PDB file of C-alpha atoms in Angstrom:
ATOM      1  CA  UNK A   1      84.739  74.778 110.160  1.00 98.00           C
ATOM      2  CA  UNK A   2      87.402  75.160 107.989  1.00 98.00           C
ATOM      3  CA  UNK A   3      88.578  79.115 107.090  1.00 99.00           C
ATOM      4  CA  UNK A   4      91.471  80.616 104.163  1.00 98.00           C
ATOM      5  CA  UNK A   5      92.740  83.937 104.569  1.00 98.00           C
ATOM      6  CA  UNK A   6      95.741  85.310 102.789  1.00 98.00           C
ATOM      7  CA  UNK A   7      98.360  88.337 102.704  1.00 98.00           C
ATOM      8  CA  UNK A   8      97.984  89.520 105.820  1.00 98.00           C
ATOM      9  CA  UNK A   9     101.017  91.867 105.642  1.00 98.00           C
ATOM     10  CA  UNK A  10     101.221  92.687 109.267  1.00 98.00           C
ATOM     11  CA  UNK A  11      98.139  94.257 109.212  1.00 98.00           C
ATOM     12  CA  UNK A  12      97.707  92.467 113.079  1.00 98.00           C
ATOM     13  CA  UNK A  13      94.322  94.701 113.726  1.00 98.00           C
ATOM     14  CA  UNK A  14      92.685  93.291 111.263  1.00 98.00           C
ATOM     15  CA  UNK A  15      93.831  89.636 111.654  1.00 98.00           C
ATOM     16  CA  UNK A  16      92.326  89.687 115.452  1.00 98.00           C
ATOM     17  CA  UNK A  17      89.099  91.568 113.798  1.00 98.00           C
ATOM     18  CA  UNK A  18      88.718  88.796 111.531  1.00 98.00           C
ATOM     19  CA  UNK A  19      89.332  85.902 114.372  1.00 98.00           C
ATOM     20  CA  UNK A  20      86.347  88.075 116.113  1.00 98.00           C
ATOM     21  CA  UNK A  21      84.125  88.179 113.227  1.00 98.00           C
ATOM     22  CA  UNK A  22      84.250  84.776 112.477  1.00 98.00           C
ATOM     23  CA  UNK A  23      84.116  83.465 116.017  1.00 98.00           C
ATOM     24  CA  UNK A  24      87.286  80.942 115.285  1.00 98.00           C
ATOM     25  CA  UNK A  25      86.920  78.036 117.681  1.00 98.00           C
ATOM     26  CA  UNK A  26      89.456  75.561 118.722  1.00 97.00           C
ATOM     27  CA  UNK A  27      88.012  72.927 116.394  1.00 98.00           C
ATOM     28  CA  UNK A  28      87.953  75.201 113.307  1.00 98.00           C
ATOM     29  CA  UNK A  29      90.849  75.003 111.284  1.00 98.00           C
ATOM     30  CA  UNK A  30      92.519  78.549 109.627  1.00 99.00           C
ATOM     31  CA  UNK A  31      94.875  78.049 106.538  1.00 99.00           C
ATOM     32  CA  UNK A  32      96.701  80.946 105.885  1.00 98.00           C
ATOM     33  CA  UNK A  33      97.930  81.146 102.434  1.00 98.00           C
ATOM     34  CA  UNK A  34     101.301  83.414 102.894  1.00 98.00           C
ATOM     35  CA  UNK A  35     102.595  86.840 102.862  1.00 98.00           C
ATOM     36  CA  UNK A  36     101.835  87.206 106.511  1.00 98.00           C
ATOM     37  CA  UNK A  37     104.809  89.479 107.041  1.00 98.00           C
ATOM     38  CA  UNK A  38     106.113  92.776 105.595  1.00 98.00           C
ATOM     39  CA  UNK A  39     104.668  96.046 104.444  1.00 97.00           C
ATOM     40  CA  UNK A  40     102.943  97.319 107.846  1.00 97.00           C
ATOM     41  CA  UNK A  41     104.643  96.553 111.069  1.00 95.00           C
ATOM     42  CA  UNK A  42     103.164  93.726 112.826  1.00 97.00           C
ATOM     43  CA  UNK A  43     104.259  90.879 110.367  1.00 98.00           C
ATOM     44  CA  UNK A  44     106.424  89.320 113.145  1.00 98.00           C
ATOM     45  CA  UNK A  45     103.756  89.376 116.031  1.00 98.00           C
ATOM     46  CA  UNK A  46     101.317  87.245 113.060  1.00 98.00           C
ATOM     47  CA  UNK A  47     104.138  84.598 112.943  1.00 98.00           C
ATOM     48  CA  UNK A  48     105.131  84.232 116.775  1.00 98.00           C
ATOM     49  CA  UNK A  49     100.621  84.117 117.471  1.00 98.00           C
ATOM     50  CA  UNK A  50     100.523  81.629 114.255  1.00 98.00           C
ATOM     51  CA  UNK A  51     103.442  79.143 115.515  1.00 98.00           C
ATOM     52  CA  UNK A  52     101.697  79.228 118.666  1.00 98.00           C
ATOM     53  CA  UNK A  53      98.241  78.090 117.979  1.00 98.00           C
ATOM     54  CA  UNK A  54      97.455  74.294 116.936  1.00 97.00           C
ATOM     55  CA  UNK A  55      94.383  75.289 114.849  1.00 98.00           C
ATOM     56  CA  UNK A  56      96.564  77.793 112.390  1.00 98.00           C
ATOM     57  CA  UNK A  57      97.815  76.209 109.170  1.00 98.00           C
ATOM     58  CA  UNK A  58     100.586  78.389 107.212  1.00 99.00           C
ATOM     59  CA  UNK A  59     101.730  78.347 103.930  1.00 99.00           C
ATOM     60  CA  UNK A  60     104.914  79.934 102.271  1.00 98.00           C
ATOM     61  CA  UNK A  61     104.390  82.825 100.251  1.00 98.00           C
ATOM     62  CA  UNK A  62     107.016  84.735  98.189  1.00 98.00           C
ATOM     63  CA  UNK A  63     107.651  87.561 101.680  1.00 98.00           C
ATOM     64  CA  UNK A  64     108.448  84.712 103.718  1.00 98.00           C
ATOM     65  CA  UNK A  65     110.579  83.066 100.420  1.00 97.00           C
ATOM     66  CA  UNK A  66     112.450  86.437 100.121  1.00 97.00           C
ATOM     67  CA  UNK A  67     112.826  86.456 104.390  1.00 98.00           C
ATOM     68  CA  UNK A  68     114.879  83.078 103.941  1.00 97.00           C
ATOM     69  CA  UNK A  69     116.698  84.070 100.515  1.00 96.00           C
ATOM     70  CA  UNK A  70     117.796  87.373 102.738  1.00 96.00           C
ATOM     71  CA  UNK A  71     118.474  85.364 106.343  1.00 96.00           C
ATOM     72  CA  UNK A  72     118.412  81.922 105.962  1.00 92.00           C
ATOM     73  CA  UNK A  73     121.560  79.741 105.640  1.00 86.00           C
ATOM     74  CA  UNK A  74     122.293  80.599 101.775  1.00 80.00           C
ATOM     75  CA  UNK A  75     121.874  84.013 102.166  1.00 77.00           C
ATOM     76  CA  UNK A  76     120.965  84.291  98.477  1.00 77.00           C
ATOM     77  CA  UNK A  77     122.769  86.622  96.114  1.00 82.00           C
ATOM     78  CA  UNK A  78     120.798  90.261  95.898  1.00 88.00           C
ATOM     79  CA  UNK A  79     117.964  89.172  97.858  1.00 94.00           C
ATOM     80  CA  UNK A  80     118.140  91.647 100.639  1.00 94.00           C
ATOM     81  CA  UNK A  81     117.814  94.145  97.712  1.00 95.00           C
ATOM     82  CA  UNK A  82     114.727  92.247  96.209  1.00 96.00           C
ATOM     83  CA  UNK A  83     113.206  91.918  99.564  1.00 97.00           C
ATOM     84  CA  UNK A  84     113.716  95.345 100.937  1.00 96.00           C
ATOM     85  CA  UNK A  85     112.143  96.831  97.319  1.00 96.00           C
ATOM     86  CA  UNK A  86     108.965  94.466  98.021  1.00 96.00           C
ATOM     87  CA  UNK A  87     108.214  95.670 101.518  1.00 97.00           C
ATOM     88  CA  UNK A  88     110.414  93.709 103.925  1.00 97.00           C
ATOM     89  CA  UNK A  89     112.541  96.690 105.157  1.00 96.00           C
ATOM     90  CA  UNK A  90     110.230  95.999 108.585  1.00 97.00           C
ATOM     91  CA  UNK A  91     110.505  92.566 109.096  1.00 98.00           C
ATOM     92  CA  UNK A  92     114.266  92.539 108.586  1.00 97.00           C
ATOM     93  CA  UNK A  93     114.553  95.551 111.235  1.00 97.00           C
ATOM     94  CA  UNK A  94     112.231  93.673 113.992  1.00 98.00           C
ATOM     95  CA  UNK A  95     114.326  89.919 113.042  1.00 98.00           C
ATOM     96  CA  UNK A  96     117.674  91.254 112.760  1.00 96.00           C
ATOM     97  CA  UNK A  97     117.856  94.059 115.743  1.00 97.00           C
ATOM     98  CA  UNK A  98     114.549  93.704 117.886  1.00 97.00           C
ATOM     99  CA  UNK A  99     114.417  89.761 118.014  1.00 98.00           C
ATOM    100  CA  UNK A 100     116.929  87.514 120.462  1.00 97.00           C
ATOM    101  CA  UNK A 101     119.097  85.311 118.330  1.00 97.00           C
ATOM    102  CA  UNK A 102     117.177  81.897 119.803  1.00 97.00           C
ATOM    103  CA  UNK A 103     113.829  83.322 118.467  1.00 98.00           C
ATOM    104  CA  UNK A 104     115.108  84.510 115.541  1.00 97.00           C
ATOM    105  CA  UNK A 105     116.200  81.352 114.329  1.00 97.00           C
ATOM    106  CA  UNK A 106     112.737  79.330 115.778  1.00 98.00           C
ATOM    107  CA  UNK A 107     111.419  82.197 113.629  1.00 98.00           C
ATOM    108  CA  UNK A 108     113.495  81.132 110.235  1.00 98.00           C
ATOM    109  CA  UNK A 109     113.174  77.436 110.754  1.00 98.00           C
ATOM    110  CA  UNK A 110     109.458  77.405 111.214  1.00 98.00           C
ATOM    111  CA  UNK A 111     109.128  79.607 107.704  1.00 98.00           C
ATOM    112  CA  UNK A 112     111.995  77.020 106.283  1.00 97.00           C
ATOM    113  CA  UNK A 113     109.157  73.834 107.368  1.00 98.00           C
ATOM    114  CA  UNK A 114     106.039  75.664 105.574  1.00 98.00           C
ATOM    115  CA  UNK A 115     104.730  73.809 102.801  1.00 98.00           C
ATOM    116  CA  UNK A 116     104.142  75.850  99.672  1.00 98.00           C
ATOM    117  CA  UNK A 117     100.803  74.037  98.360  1.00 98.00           C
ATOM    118  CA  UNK A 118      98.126  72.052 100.316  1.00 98.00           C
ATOM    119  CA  UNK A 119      95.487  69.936  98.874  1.00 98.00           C
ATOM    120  CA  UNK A 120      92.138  70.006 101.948  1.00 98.00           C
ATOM    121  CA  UNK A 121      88.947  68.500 101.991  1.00 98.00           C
ATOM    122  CA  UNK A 122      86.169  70.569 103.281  1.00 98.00           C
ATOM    123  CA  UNK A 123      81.973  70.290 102.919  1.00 96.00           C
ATOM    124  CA  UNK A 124      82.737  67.654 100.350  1.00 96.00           C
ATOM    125  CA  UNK A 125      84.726  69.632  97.870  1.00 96.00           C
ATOM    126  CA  UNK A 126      88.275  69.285  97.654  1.00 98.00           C
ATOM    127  CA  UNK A 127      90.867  72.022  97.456  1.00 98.00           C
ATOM    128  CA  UNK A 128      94.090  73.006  95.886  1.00 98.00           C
ATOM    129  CA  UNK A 129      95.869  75.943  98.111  1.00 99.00           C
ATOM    130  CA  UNK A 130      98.844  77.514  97.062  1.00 99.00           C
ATOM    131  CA  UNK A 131     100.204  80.944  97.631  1.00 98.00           C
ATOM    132  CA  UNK A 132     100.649  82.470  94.075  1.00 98.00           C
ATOM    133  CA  UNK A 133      99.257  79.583  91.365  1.00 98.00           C
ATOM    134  CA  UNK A 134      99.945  75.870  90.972  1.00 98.00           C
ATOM    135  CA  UNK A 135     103.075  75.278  89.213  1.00 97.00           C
ATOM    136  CA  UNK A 136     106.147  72.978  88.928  1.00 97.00           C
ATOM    137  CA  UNK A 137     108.247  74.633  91.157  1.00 98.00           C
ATOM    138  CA  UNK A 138     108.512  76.114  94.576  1.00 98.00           C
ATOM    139  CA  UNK A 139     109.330  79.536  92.678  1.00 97.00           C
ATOM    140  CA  UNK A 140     106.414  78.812  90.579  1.00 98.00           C
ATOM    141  CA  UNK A 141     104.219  78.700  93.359  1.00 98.00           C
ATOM    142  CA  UNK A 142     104.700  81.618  94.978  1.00 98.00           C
ATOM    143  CA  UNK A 143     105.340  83.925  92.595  1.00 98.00           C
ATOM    144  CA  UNK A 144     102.605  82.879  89.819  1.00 98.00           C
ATOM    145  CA  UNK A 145      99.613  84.371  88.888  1.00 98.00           C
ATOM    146  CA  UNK A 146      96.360  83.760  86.972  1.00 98.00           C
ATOM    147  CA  UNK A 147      94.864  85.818  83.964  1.00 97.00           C
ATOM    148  CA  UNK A 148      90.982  87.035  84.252  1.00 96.00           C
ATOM    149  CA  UNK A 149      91.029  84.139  81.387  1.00 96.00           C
ATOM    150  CA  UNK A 150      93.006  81.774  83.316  1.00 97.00           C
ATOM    151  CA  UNK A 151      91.852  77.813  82.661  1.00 97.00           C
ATOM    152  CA  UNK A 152      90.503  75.684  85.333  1.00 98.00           C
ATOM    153  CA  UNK A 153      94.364  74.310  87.043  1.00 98.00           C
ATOM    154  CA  UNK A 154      92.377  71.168  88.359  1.00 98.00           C
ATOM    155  CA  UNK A 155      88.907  69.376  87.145  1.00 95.00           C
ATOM    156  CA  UNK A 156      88.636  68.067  90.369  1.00 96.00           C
ATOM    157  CA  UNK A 157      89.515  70.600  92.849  1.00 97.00           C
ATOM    158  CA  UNK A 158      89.033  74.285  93.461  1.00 98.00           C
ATOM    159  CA  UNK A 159      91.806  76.022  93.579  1.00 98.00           C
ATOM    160  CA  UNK A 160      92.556  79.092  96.580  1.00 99.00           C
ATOM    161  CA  UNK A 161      95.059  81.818  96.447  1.00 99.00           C
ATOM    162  CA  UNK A 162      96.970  84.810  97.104  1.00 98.00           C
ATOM    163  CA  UNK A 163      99.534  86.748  96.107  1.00 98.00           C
ATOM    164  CA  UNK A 164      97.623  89.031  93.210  1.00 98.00           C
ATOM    165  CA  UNK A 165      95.296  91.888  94.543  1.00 98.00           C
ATOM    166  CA  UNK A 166      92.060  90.969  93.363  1.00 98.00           C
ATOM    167  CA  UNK A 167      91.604  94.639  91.573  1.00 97.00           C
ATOM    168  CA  UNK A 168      93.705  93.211  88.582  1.00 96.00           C
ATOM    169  CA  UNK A 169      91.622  90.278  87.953  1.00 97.00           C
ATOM    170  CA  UNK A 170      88.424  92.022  88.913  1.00 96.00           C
ATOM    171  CA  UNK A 171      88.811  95.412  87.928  1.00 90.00           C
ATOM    172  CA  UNK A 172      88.478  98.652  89.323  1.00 88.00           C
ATOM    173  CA  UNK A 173      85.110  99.212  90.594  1.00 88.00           C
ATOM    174  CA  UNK A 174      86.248 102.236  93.079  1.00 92.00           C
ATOM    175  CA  UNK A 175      84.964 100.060  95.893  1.00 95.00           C
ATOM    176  CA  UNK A 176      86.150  98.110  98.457  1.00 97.00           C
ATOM    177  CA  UNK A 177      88.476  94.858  96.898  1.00 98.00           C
ATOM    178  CA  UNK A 178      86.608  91.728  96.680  1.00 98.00           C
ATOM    179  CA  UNK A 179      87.141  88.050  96.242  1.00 98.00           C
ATOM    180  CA  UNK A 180      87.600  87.067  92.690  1.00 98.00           C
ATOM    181  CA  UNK A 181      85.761  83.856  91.359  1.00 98.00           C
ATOM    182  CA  UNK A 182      87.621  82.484  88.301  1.00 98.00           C
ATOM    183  CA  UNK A 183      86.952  79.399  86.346  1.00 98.00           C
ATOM    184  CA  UNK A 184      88.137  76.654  89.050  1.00 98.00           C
ATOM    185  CA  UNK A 185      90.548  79.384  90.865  1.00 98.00           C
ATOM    186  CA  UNK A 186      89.240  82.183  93.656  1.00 98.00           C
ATOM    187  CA  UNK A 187      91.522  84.774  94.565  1.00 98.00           C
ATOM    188  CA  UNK A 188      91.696  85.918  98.254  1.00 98.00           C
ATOM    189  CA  UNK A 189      94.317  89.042  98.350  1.00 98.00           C
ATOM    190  CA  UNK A 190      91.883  91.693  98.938  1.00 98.00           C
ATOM    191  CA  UNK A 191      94.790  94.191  99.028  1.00 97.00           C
ATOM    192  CA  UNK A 192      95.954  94.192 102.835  1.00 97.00           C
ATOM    193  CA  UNK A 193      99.260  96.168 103.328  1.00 96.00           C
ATOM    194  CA  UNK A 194      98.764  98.441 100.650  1.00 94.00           C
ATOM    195  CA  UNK A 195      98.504 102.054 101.156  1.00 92.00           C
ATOM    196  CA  UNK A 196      94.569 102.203  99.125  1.00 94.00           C
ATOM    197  CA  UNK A 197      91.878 102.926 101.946  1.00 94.00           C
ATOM    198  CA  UNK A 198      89.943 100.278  99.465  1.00 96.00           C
ATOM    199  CA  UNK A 199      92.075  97.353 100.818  1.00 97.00           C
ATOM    200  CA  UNK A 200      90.310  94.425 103.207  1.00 98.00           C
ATOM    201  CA  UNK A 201      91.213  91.451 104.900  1.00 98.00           C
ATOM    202  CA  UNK A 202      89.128  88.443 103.454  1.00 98.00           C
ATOM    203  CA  UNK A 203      88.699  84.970 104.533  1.00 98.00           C
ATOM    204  CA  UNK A 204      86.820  82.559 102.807  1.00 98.00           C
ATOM    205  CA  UNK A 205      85.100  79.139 104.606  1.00 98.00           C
ATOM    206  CA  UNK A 206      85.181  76.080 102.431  1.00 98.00           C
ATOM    207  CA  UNK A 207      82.238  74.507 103.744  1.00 98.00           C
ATOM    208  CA  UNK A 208      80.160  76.930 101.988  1.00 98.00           C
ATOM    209  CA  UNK A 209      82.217  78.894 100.312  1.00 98.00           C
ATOM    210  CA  UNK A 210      80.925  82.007 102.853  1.00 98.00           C
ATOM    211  CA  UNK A 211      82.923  85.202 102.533  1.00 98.00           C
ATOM    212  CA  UNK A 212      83.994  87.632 105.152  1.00 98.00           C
ATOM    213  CA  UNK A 213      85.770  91.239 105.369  1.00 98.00           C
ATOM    214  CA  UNK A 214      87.335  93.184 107.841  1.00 98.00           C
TER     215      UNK A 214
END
């Protein structure tokens, strides 16, 4: 089976709850659509478990984009700024003073590799997955996001995402955060690493489309 899940945000209790729930077996295949680090604590953990297991897919999001702007080789004018107002005050503390030099860098390179869009087939559909909305560029990416109104992006592919807490597309129901089913475009960030008690991990399987929360 094949499984996305996105924006994680070191939330690492409910990433192992939702590898219980949906029983992921060596032949399944996760895709993890960015943003696994920053916000809660255990953002670094996510990366050294994903980089370690052959049946984990990940793709760049703008947290691990702002992690290289901030300690990658351009170190990238005002991005420590950026990064530390979005969250990443943890991450940098566990890379830069908890993490030996070696890992550190295995760390940086594997986020430098991660493509920032995949195209899957799954059940007989086809997929588009991409952090924050297809786009031009790499900034475009993982930064963009859809309208409730947004247009289909493909007519031949279903588009999965991130990045936008599924509360602004849905609206506010008062209950817990849900997926968000657009016209060709379903948003996954059900809101983990944010401080509402309304915020879940979701993962969606593209075989049959099959949600799950944690």
């Amino acid at each position: 089976m094949t499984y996305c899940l996105s924006d994680v945000h070191g939330e690492l209790d409910r990433f192992h709850a939702m590898l219980e729930l949906i029983g992921l077996r060596e032949e399944d295949t996760l895709y993890i659509i960015g943003d696994v680090i920053d916000r809660k604590p255990g953002g670094v953990d996510l990366l050294r478990l994903i980089m370690g297991a052959p049946n984990m897919v990940m793709l760049l999001g703008n947290h691990e984009a702002m992690c290289l702007d901030t300690l990658g080789p351009y170190n990238t004018f005002g991005a420590r700024s950026l990064w530390k107002s979005n969250g990443g005050g943890c991450t940098y503390r566990e890379l830069v003073y908890a993490t030996p030099v070696r890992e550190r860098h295995e760390i940086l390179r594997f986020l430098s590799g991660l493509p920032d869009c995949l195209d899957v087939q799954a059940g007989g559909r086809q997929f588009h997955l991409v952090h924050g909305m297809p786009g031009e560029t790499t900034y475009d990416r993982v930064w963009g996001r859809p309208l409730p109104d947004s247009p289909a992006p493909f007519g031949d592919r279903l588009t999965i995402i991130g990045h936008t807490p599924t509360v602004y597309l849905n609206g506010d129901d008062g209950g817990p955060l849900r997926m968000w089913h657009g016209r060709g475009i379903i948003d996954i960030d059900c809101g983990c690493g944010n401080s509402t008690d309304r915020r879940r991990l979701g993962c969606l399987r593209l075989e049959d489309l099959a949600e799950f929360y944690v």
